[in-house]
């Protein structure tokens, strides 16, 4: 400061310097600098209590600056971020500086406000900390983005992590830098929970979350990917193994036996190489999926480019399986009865595709939707159903065939389906269509027109998984359907959950008023059948009435109810 005073005196020759005036000027200058860099200034004592506040306290915290004096510092923040606030204070006292850290303030009204906290300790003032709080400005790619966080650790969930990582990779590439992703697996986590108790274990997870966020390159790029697996974005030059060692030490402090956790750490280089931004994002998501699903010690992907090539290989294998299924080399089908709950007589069968024994085809069907092959798959299934019905021409039972909402939205699919059905004469009327909601139907007016056309041609329509998604009632209002299949979650809770029973009762009443038949799925117990029947559900499906089986086995010795009798 003496040098600055001298400079001012030299700038005004002929005037005697006033040391007190110069000191006030320098004080004002540094205060001005501080407020230029921050919205709120805080002085925090060695007991983590706010001693002084100045600036936009009311706008950020809902309290005037003088009202913050005497308040515990950590209470300024959302509950999920208090552990990281505590950690930053400890680090600031140890190192003399608090590096910029993004935190969420305790929401006063509406959503939480994101701020950036930084600060320092002056050697002459002991453990008192001087902190600057600024409103956080998210990167352009994350404007308006509200990340989903794990409530215990405060870390991002896997989907939000991919979005944050995507923007961080692009930003690093623009700067000519490379990020790495540290992936951690905590082994012995349930045993430690049992030894330490739920309360201390929750504190440990919060401390681990705070530690990982501090280690993340931007203070936010850290995620809890599953119960025992975590991911952190860091500079590529960050030392490998340091995170694992630190968490192991931290876990021992919360373990009565002092054994703690064994932590494995793997690093994935996020250099994009020649990958496009879209391919890099897909490779990142695929790499995380592989890490989460891999048994301990079996994850081997070391770079984003390697993850991309692994994804390509997996995609090729899946497409091959799907094509084989469509060519009837890998496709098997089974039939499960849908019965009247009152007398257990078979009303119709649902035809289910099977690719591997005892495994659901749901994942592969979702994959077919993502890569644009679902229309061909749905046509293949319909062709298969008609072939099977042709072998039982002396019967009158109907078969429900699943069709994706994405297929319903394709003009090419609808034209091909109508041409396929036209070649089977009266036999085609024994095919029902069960519309699945694995992909959202966006054009409901068009979908209603297509389903109406199918109904006019003699096909009955069922809406699958009714009540499972937010769109179910919108679909029921807009689409012409004959039946709805009530999601099995309501059936499972019917004898235990009063709310599920009340919602189920309301859905059945609504469908009755609309003259839409109701089918309950996943019925396994006689008590479920009787209670559903008492609520007015007409039809049921589940292991209580029969497991999926080949057609002749499913038909059994008792002929199903005919079309007319079952209407």
XYZ file of C-alpha atoms in Angstrom:
567
model
C 0.000 0.000 0.000
C 2.959 2.372 0.685
C 3.891 2.059 -2.965
C 0.378 3.005 -4.008
C 0.423 6.068 -1.730
C 3.751 7.125 -3.205
C 2.364 6.736 -6.703
C -0.564 9.011 -5.925
C 1.735 11.633 -4.359
C 4.000 11.583 -7.359
C 0.987 12.055 -9.633
C 0.114 15.346 -7.892
C 3.349 17.397 -7.505
C 3.200 20.427 -5.289
C 0.614 18.884 -2.914
C 1.430 17.504 0.501
C 0.161 13.909 0.826
C -2.495 13.174 3.484
C -1.754 9.609 4.709
C -5.191 9.218 6.334
C -6.975 10.342 3.191
C -4.847 7.989 1.116
C -5.647 5.067 3.405
C -9.367 5.792 3.107
C -9.036 6.003 -0.656
C -7.214 2.684 -0.815
C -9.815 1.076 1.451
C -12.605 2.356 -0.773
C -10.757 1.149 -3.852
C -10.398 -2.413 -2.510
C -14.034 -2.449 -1.368
C -14.991 -1.367 -4.878
C -12.899 -4.166 -6.368
C -14.556 -6.676 -4.037
C -18.084 -5.640 -4.961
C -17.167 -5.603 -8.651
C -16.329 -9.297 -8.311
C -19.138 -10.380 -5.970
C -22.791 -9.745 -5.101
C -22.399 -10.408 -1.373
C -19.412 -10.172 1.015
C -19.276 -12.209 4.232
C -16.925 -12.388 7.197
C -17.096 -15.770 8.934
C -15.570 -16.406 12.363
C -13.520 -19.381 13.458
C -16.792 -20.877 14.788
C -18.377 -20.743 11.314
C -20.728 -17.916 12.297
C -21.324 -14.870 10.088
C -19.851 -11.752 11.762
C -20.447 -9.261 8.940
C -22.384 -9.120 5.660
C -22.657 -6.490 2.953
C -24.245 -6.467 -0.483
C -27.264 -8.143 -2.079
C -28.147 -10.264 0.935
C -31.900 -9.660 0.633
C -32.058 -10.683 -3.017
C -29.969 -13.822 -2.537
C -30.981 -15.067 0.925
C -34.243 -13.282 1.716
C -32.646 -11.567 4.740
C -31.133 -8.095 5.158
C -27.325 -7.959 5.632
C -27.605 -7.072 9.342
C -29.975 -10.033 9.869
C -27.270 -12.441 8.719
C -24.917 -11.407 11.519
C -24.757 -14.201 14.102
C -26.232 -16.804 11.754
C -24.491 -20.138 11.229
C -22.833 -20.007 7.801
C -23.975 -23.459 6.615
C -27.659 -22.541 7.078
C -27.418 -20.242 4.052
C -27.334 -23.306 1.783
C -29.687 -26.026 0.630
C -29.510 -29.117 2.838
C -27.798 -31.150 0.096
C -24.968 -28.561 -0.132
C -24.233 -27.948 3.555
C -21.587 -30.643 3.756
C -19.641 -29.091 0.892
C -19.945 -25.630 2.517
C -18.434 -27.071 5.722
C -15.659 -28.728 3.753
C -14.799 -25.524 1.897
C -14.434 -23.615 5.191
C -12.072 -26.265 6.560
C -10.014 -26.196 3.373
C -9.923 -22.403 3.385
C -8.459 -22.319 6.863
C -5.914 -24.991 6.006
C -4.728 -23.565 2.672
C -5.563 -19.890 3.015
C -7.857 -19.882 -0.052
C -11.276 -21.156 -1.081
C -11.377 -21.924 -4.785
C -14.588 -20.952 -6.630
C -17.306 -23.481 -5.808
C -20.877 -23.626 -7.094
C -23.498 -24.121 -4.342
C -27.269 -23.905 -4.009
C -28.637 -21.382 -1.517
C -31.460 -22.474 0.756
C -34.557 -21.670 -1.334
C -36.583 -18.834 0.184
C -39.406 -19.050 -2.354
C -39.352 -21.021 -5.565
C -36.325 -22.857 -6.951
C -32.922 -22.747 -5.245
C -30.480 -20.055 -6.416
C -27.054 -21.187 -7.618
C -24.092 -19.091 -6.425
C -20.319 -19.221 -6.688
C -18.443 -19.066 -3.361
C -14.783 -18.082 -3.081
C -12.644 -16.539 -0.354
C -9.436 -16.301 1.609
C -7.935 -16.199 5.108
C -5.710 -13.282 6.143
C -2.758 -14.461 8.275
C -3.171 -11.508 10.625
C -6.813 -12.421 11.367
C -6.408 -15.996 12.589
C -9.093 -18.398 11.332
C -11.531 -15.695 10.242
C -12.504 -16.123 6.573
C -13.469 -13.454 4.060
C -15.887 -14.774 1.478
C -17.294 -13.520 -1.806
C -20.676 -14.773 -3.060
C -21.675 -14.242 -6.704
C -24.718 -15.337 -8.629
C -23.741 -18.324 -10.782
C -23.987 -17.960 -14.543
C -24.378 -21.397 -16.121
C -22.485 -22.214 -19.324
C -24.421 -21.438 -22.493
C -25.132 -25.124 -23.062
C -26.757 -25.464 -19.627
C -28.877 -22.303 -19.550
C -32.248 -23.197 -18.030
C -31.024 -26.679 -17.118
C -32.194 -27.944 -13.722
C -30.079 -30.985 -12.824
C -31.498 -33.918 -10.904
C -29.497 -34.755 -7.778
C -29.176 -37.651 -5.399
C -30.838 -36.393 -2.171
C -28.255 -38.011 0.145
C -24.972 -36.990 -1.488
C -26.086 -33.905 -3.408
C -24.411 -35.353 -6.509
C -25.887 -35.392 -10.014
C -27.809 -38.412 -11.221
C -26.441 -40.266 -14.247
C -28.635 -38.523 -16.845
C -27.798 -35.023 -15.569
C -24.132 -36.033 -15.381
C -24.099 -36.873 -19.096
C -25.576 -33.461 -19.921
C -23.070 -31.616 -17.719
C -20.191 -33.696 -19.084
C -21.293 -33.046 -22.657
C -21.043 -29.270 -22.154
C -17.800 -29.587 -20.155
C -16.151 -31.666 -22.911
C -17.098 -29.139 -25.566
C -15.803 -26.276 -23.428
C -12.533 -28.085 -22.717
C -12.036 -28.894 -26.389
C -12.552 -25.221 -27.312
C -9.773 -24.332 -24.845
C -7.481 -27.009 -26.235
C -7.720 -29.043 -23.015
C -8.768 -32.604 -22.253
C -10.974 -33.869 -19.454
C -10.861 -37.235 -17.758
C -13.606 -39.091 -15.946
C -12.711 -40.853 -12.717
C -15.035 -43.779 -11.989
C -15.178 -45.102 -8.439
C -16.716 -48.225 -6.955
C -17.169 -48.442 -3.194
C -16.924 -52.037 -1.989
C -18.351 -53.113 1.366
C -20.899 -50.323 1.470
C -23.765 -52.378 2.964
C -21.522 -53.909 5.601
C -20.354 -50.444 6.635
C -23.956 -49.244 6.837
C -24.736 -52.103 9.221
C -21.681 -51.340 11.395
C -22.073 -47.559 11.568
C -25.854 -47.187 11.596
C -28.054 -45.285 9.155
C -27.391 -41.822 10.600
C -23.591 -41.975 10.537
C -23.687 -43.714 7.169
C -25.809 -40.908 5.708
C -23.290 -38.384 7.051
C -20.485 -40.313 5.387
C -22.271 -40.302 2.033
C -22.855 -36.539 2.350
C -19.136 -36.061 3.114
C -18.156 -38.221 0.133
C -20.501 -36.196 -2.080
C -18.979 -32.922 -0.858
C -15.452 -34.229 -1.371
C -16.157 -35.373 -4.938
C -17.795 -32.086 -5.882
C -14.758 -30.208 -4.621
C -12.544 -32.450 -6.756
C -14.644 -31.948 -9.914
C -13.067 -29.630 -12.464
C -15.944 -27.126 -12.362
C -17.334 -27.839 -8.899
C -20.452 -29.543 -10.280
C -19.337 -32.457 -12.499
C -19.682 -35.278 -9.994
C -22.393 -37.945 -9.928
C -23.739 -40.873 -7.983
C -24.322 -43.395 -10.752
C -25.707 -46.196 -8.553
C -25.705 -47.102 -4.869
C -21.990 -47.846 -4.862
C -20.641 -46.242 -8.050
C -19.625 -42.627 -8.624
C -18.185 -40.499 -11.428
C -16.145 -37.265 -11.391
C -14.972 -34.977 -14.213
C -11.357 -33.898 -13.674
C -8.399 -32.533 -15.629
C -6.685 -35.270 -17.614
C -3.473 -34.704 -15.661
C -5.094 -35.349 -12.258
C -3.289 -38.132 -10.342
C -4.988 -41.519 -10.621
C -5.910 -43.298 -7.398
C -5.936 -40.185 -5.207
C -9.737 -40.065 -4.946
C -9.981 -43.714 -3.938
C -7.354 -43.311 -1.212
C -9.035 -40.199 0.195
C -12.473 -41.855 0.346
C -11.014 -44.930 2.033
C -9.475 -42.688 4.724
C -12.722 -40.773 5.125
C -14.766 -43.976 5.461
C -12.578 -45.245 8.285
C -13.511 -42.218 10.406
C -17.193 -43.266 10.275
C -16.585 -46.963 10.894
C -16.600 -48.206 14.514
C -14.256 -50.986 13.442
C -12.000 -48.533 11.511
C -12.045 -50.916 8.531
C -13.851 -48.544 6.189
C -14.423 -49.171 2.503
C -12.274 -50.592 -0.264
C -12.488 -48.202 -3.227
C -11.461 -48.996 -6.789
C -10.780 -46.136 -9.211
C -10.582 -46.150 -12.995
C -9.881 -43.234 -15.305
C -11.464 -42.729 -18.724
C -9.835 -40.155 -21.008
C -12.508 -37.929 -22.560
C -10.454 -36.765 -25.543
C -12.921 -36.767 -28.438
C -10.409 -37.414 -31.225
C -12.274 -37.486 -34.534
C -15.652 -38.157 -32.912
C -18.493 -35.772 -33.663
C -20.124 -34.068 -30.682
C -23.158 -36.368 -31.037
C -21.017 -39.525 -31.154
C -18.988 -38.331 -28.165
C -22.148 -37.863 -26.107
C -23.464 -41.293 -27.054
C -20.091 -42.887 -26.286
C -20.034 -41.201 -22.876
C -23.534 -42.470 -22.016
C -22.619 -45.962 -23.228
C -19.394 -45.961 -21.171
C -21.280 -45.000 -18.022
C -23.886 -47.695 -18.712
C -21.107 -50.282 -19.066
C -19.498 -49.158 -15.814
C -22.748 -49.284 -13.841
C -23.725 -52.718 -15.171
C -20.258 -54.326 -15.020
C -19.456 -56.663 -12.121
C -16.601 -55.554 -9.892
C -13.280 -55.532 -11.720
C -14.705 -56.191 -15.205
C -14.952 -52.636 -16.549
C -12.099 -52.035 -19.021
C -12.949 -48.999 -21.200
C -10.102 -46.482 -20.894
C -11.052 -43.704 -23.319
C -14.028 -42.068 -24.984
C -12.891 -43.295 -28.406
C -12.591 -46.840 -27.054
C -16.090 -46.496 -25.606
C -17.360 -45.399 -29.014
C -15.880 -48.454 -30.742
C -17.352 -50.725 -28.043
C -20.729 -49.084 -28.588
C -20.488 -49.609 -32.339
C -19.675 -53.304 -31.818
C -22.633 -53.685 -29.452
C -24.929 -51.855 -31.873
C -23.897 -54.102 -34.752
C -24.547 -57.184 -32.596
C -27.989 -55.912 -31.581
C -28.962 -55.066 -35.155
C -27.879 -58.543 -36.216
C -30.042 -60.101 -33.503
C -32.976 -57.954 -34.529
C -32.619 -58.835 -38.204
C -32.375 -62.512 -37.325
C -35.568 -62.180 -35.329
C -37.314 -60.540 -38.254
C -36.154 -63.349 -40.533
C -37.616 -65.848 -38.061
C -34.231 -67.338 -37.183
C -34.057 -65.977 -33.646
C -37.706 -65.154 -32.976
C -39.875 -67.234 -30.743
C -43.395 -66.360 -29.663
C -45.557 -67.338 -26.735
C -49.238 -66.825 -25.992
C -50.716 -65.790 -22.650
C -54.469 -65.923 -21.997
C -56.610 -62.945 -21.030
C -59.674 -64.249 -19.179
C -62.984 -63.002 -17.836
C -62.483 -62.547 -14.106
C -66.044 -63.668 -13.364
C -65.786 -67.182 -14.854
C -62.099 -67.488 -15.970
C -63.124 -68.203 -19.572
C -60.487 -67.182 -22.086
C -61.374 -63.980 -23.930
C -58.279 -63.708 -26.133
C -54.511 -64.287 -26.090
C -51.637 -61.844 -26.111
C -48.774 -62.853 -28.386
C -45.403 -62.139 -26.795
C -42.077 -62.064 -28.647
C -39.157 -63.917 -27.085
C -35.513 -63.685 -28.170
C -33.803 -65.420 -25.261
C -35.434 -67.874 -22.846
C -36.892 -66.268 -19.722
C -35.767 -62.768 -20.779
C -38.027 -59.811 -21.557
C -37.649 -58.327 -25.056
C -38.321 -54.809 -23.748
C -34.708 -53.611 -24.004
C -34.300 -54.849 -27.575
C -37.629 -53.309 -28.623
C -36.553 -49.949 -27.161
C -33.313 -50.313 -29.099
C -35.263 -50.999 -32.301
C -37.232 -47.788 -31.717
C -34.060 -45.743 -31.207
C -32.407 -46.942 -34.433
C -35.555 -46.760 -36.572
C -36.183 -50.505 -37.033
C -39.306 -50.887 -34.906
C -41.725 -50.600 -37.873
C -40.184 -53.629 -39.572
C -40.163 -55.507 -36.283
C -43.869 -54.793 -35.653
C -44.751 -55.953 -39.172
C -42.762 -59.137 -38.605
C -44.690 -59.859 -35.401
C -48.040 -59.219 -37.109
C -47.081 -61.548 -39.968
C -46.135 -64.195 -37.419
C -49.487 -63.825 -35.633
C -51.433 -64.267 -38.872
C -49.407 -67.377 -39.727
C -50.145 -68.865 -36.310
C -53.857 -68.059 -36.632
C -53.917 -69.722 -40.051
C -52.860 -72.978 -38.388
C -55.954 -72.818 -36.132
C -58.561 -71.851 -38.720
C -61.242 -73.908 -36.981
C -61.117 -71.665 -33.879
C -62.500 -68.189 -33.330
C -60.182 -66.828 -30.629
C -58.428 -63.476 -31.083
C -54.753 -62.636 -30.627
C -53.519 -59.260 -29.385
C -50.368 -58.069 -31.151
C -48.239 -55.306 -29.650
C -47.574 -52.295 -31.863
C -45.324 -49.379 -30.934
C -46.557 -45.808 -30.763
C -43.685 -44.930 -33.101
C -44.985 -47.375 -35.703
C -48.481 -45.886 -35.484
C -46.895 -42.542 -36.368
C -45.293 -43.881 -39.574
C -47.235 -43.579 -42.856
C -45.064 -46.263 -44.448
C -45.835 -48.662 -41.589
C -49.585 -48.068 -41.775
C -49.663 -48.658 -45.544
C -47.572 -51.826 -45.209
C -49.731 -53.101 -42.338
C -52.988 -52.561 -44.232
C -51.550 -54.351 -47.290
C -50.403 -57.248 -45.102
C -53.795 -57.610 -43.411
C -55.686 -57.412 -46.715
C -54.041 -60.626 -47.868
C -55.624 -62.709 -45.091
C -59.349 -62.159 -45.679
C -61.607 -62.880 -42.718
C -58.695 -64.275 -40.695
C -57.380 -60.753 -40.169
C -60.345 -59.883 -37.924
C -58.962 -62.226 -35.273
C -56.011 -59.821 -34.758
C -56.298 -57.188 -32.039
C -53.718 -54.422 -31.632
C -52.254 -53.468 -28.278
C -50.660 -49.991 -28.479
C -47.590 -49.691 -26.277
C -46.305 -46.420 -24.794
C -42.577 -47.161 -24.837
C -42.363 -44.164 -27.200
C -44.613 -41.141 -26.647
C -47.276 -40.549 -29.282
C -46.879 -36.916 -30.275
C -49.541 -36.523 -32.994
C -52.683 -37.780 -31.277
C -55.012 -36.575 -34.052
C -53.159 -38.666 -36.607
C -52.945 -41.663 -34.259
C -56.696 -41.468 -33.659
C -57.308 -41.531 -37.409
C -55.083 -44.606 -37.882
C -56.667 -46.510 -34.991
C -60.142 -45.559 -36.212
C -59.272 -46.996 -39.613
C -58.142 -50.261 -38.001
C -61.343 -50.481 -35.962
C -63.474 -49.913 -39.089
C -61.615 -52.824 -40.680
C -62.745 -55.071 -37.801
C -59.764 -54.885 -35.403
C -60.206 -54.128 -31.738
C -57.713 -51.804 -30.010
C -56.212 -52.007 -26.516
C -54.192 -49.249 -24.797
C -51.323 -50.849 -22.865
C -49.925 -49.853 -19.425
C -52.824 -47.559 -18.589
C -52.058 -45.402 -15.541
C -48.278 -45.892 -15.757
C -47.446 -42.617 -17.514
C -48.575 -39.018 -17.429
C -50.032 -39.367 -20.944
C -52.444 -42.225 -20.206
C -55.582 -40.153 -19.607
C -54.728 -37.870 -22.528
C -54.515 -40.962 -24.745
C -57.809 -42.299 -23.441
C -59.472 -38.968 -24.205
C -58.040 -38.707 -27.722
C -57.789 -42.268 -29.053
C -60.620 -44.652 -30.033
C -59.928 -47.818 -28.036
C -61.936 -50.841 -26.966
C -59.872 -51.856 -23.938
C -57.275 -50.477 -21.568
C -54.751 -52.711 -19.840
C -54.238 -51.394 -16.307
C -50.598 -51.199 -15.278
C -49.526 -54.086 -13.050
C -48.200 -51.754 -10.327
C -51.785 -51.034 -9.237
C -52.588 -54.741 -9.164
C -49.547 -55.497 -7.003
C -50.618 -52.950 -4.390
C -54.331 -53.598 -4.388
C -54.390 -55.553 -1.133
C -51.860 -53.346 0.680
C -52.170 -49.763 -0.506
C -55.392 -47.852 0.077
C -54.358 -45.106 -2.369
C -53.679 -47.603 -5.176
C -57.100 -49.149 -4.614
C -58.812 -45.762 -4.714
C -57.031 -44.761 -7.941
C -57.807 -48.133 -9.491
C -61.484 -47.794 -8.551
C -61.623 -44.355 -10.184
C -59.961 -45.621 -13.374
C -62.406 -48.512 -13.651
C -65.379 -46.182 -13.116
C -64.090 -43.802 -15.804
C -63.604 -46.623 -18.313
C -67.044 -47.984 -17.545
C -68.602 -44.569 -18.254
C -66.689 -44.436 -21.555
C -67.727 -48.022 -22.419
C -64.091 -49.130 -22.553
C -63.252 -52.625 -21.312
C -60.686 -53.039 -18.521
C -57.914 -55.645 -18.352
C -55.752 -56.038 -15.228
C -52.315 -57.555 -15.763
C -49.856 -59.389 -13.497
C -52.528 -61.166 -11.450
C -50.847 -63.879 -9.437
C -53.142 -64.529 -6.460
C -56.791 -65.473 -6.094
C -57.288 -62.607 -3.633
C -56.231 -60.144 -6.355
C -58.689 -61.695 -8.834
C -61.640 -61.467 -6.448
C -60.905 -57.889 -5.366
C -60.401 -56.706 -8.944
C -63.654 -58.323 -9.979
C -65.403 -56.617 -7.053
C -64.074 -53.253 -8.279
C -65.584 -53.876 -11.699
C -62.508 -54.933 -13.686
C -63.797 -57.260 -16.407
C -60.724 -59.089 -17.709
C -57.441 -60.278 -16.260
C -54.015 -61.603 -17.272
C -51.284 -63.178 -15.179
C -49.680 -66.333 -13.891
C -52.848 -67.177 -11.962
C -54.541 -67.966 -15.287
C -51.590 -69.199 -17.317
C -47.986 -68.479 -18.198
C -46.863 -67.614 -21.737
C -46.663 -70.826 -23.738
C -46.651 -72.130 -27.330
C -50.012 -71.728 -29.007
C -51.260 -75.330 -28.857
C -50.205 -75.583 -25.207
C -51.911 -72.272 -24.413
C -55.149 -73.396 -26.070
C -55.348 -76.407 -23.757
C -58.279 -78.800 -23.593
C -60.915 -76.072 -23.056
C -61.719 -74.035 -26.166
C -61.552 -70.256 -25.696
C -64.700 -68.174 -25.783
C -65.683 -67.165 -29.310
C -65.575 -63.620 -30.612
C -69.313 -63.089 -30.375
C -69.634 -64.615 -26.934
C -66.741 -62.595 -25.593
C -67.767 -59.193 -26.915
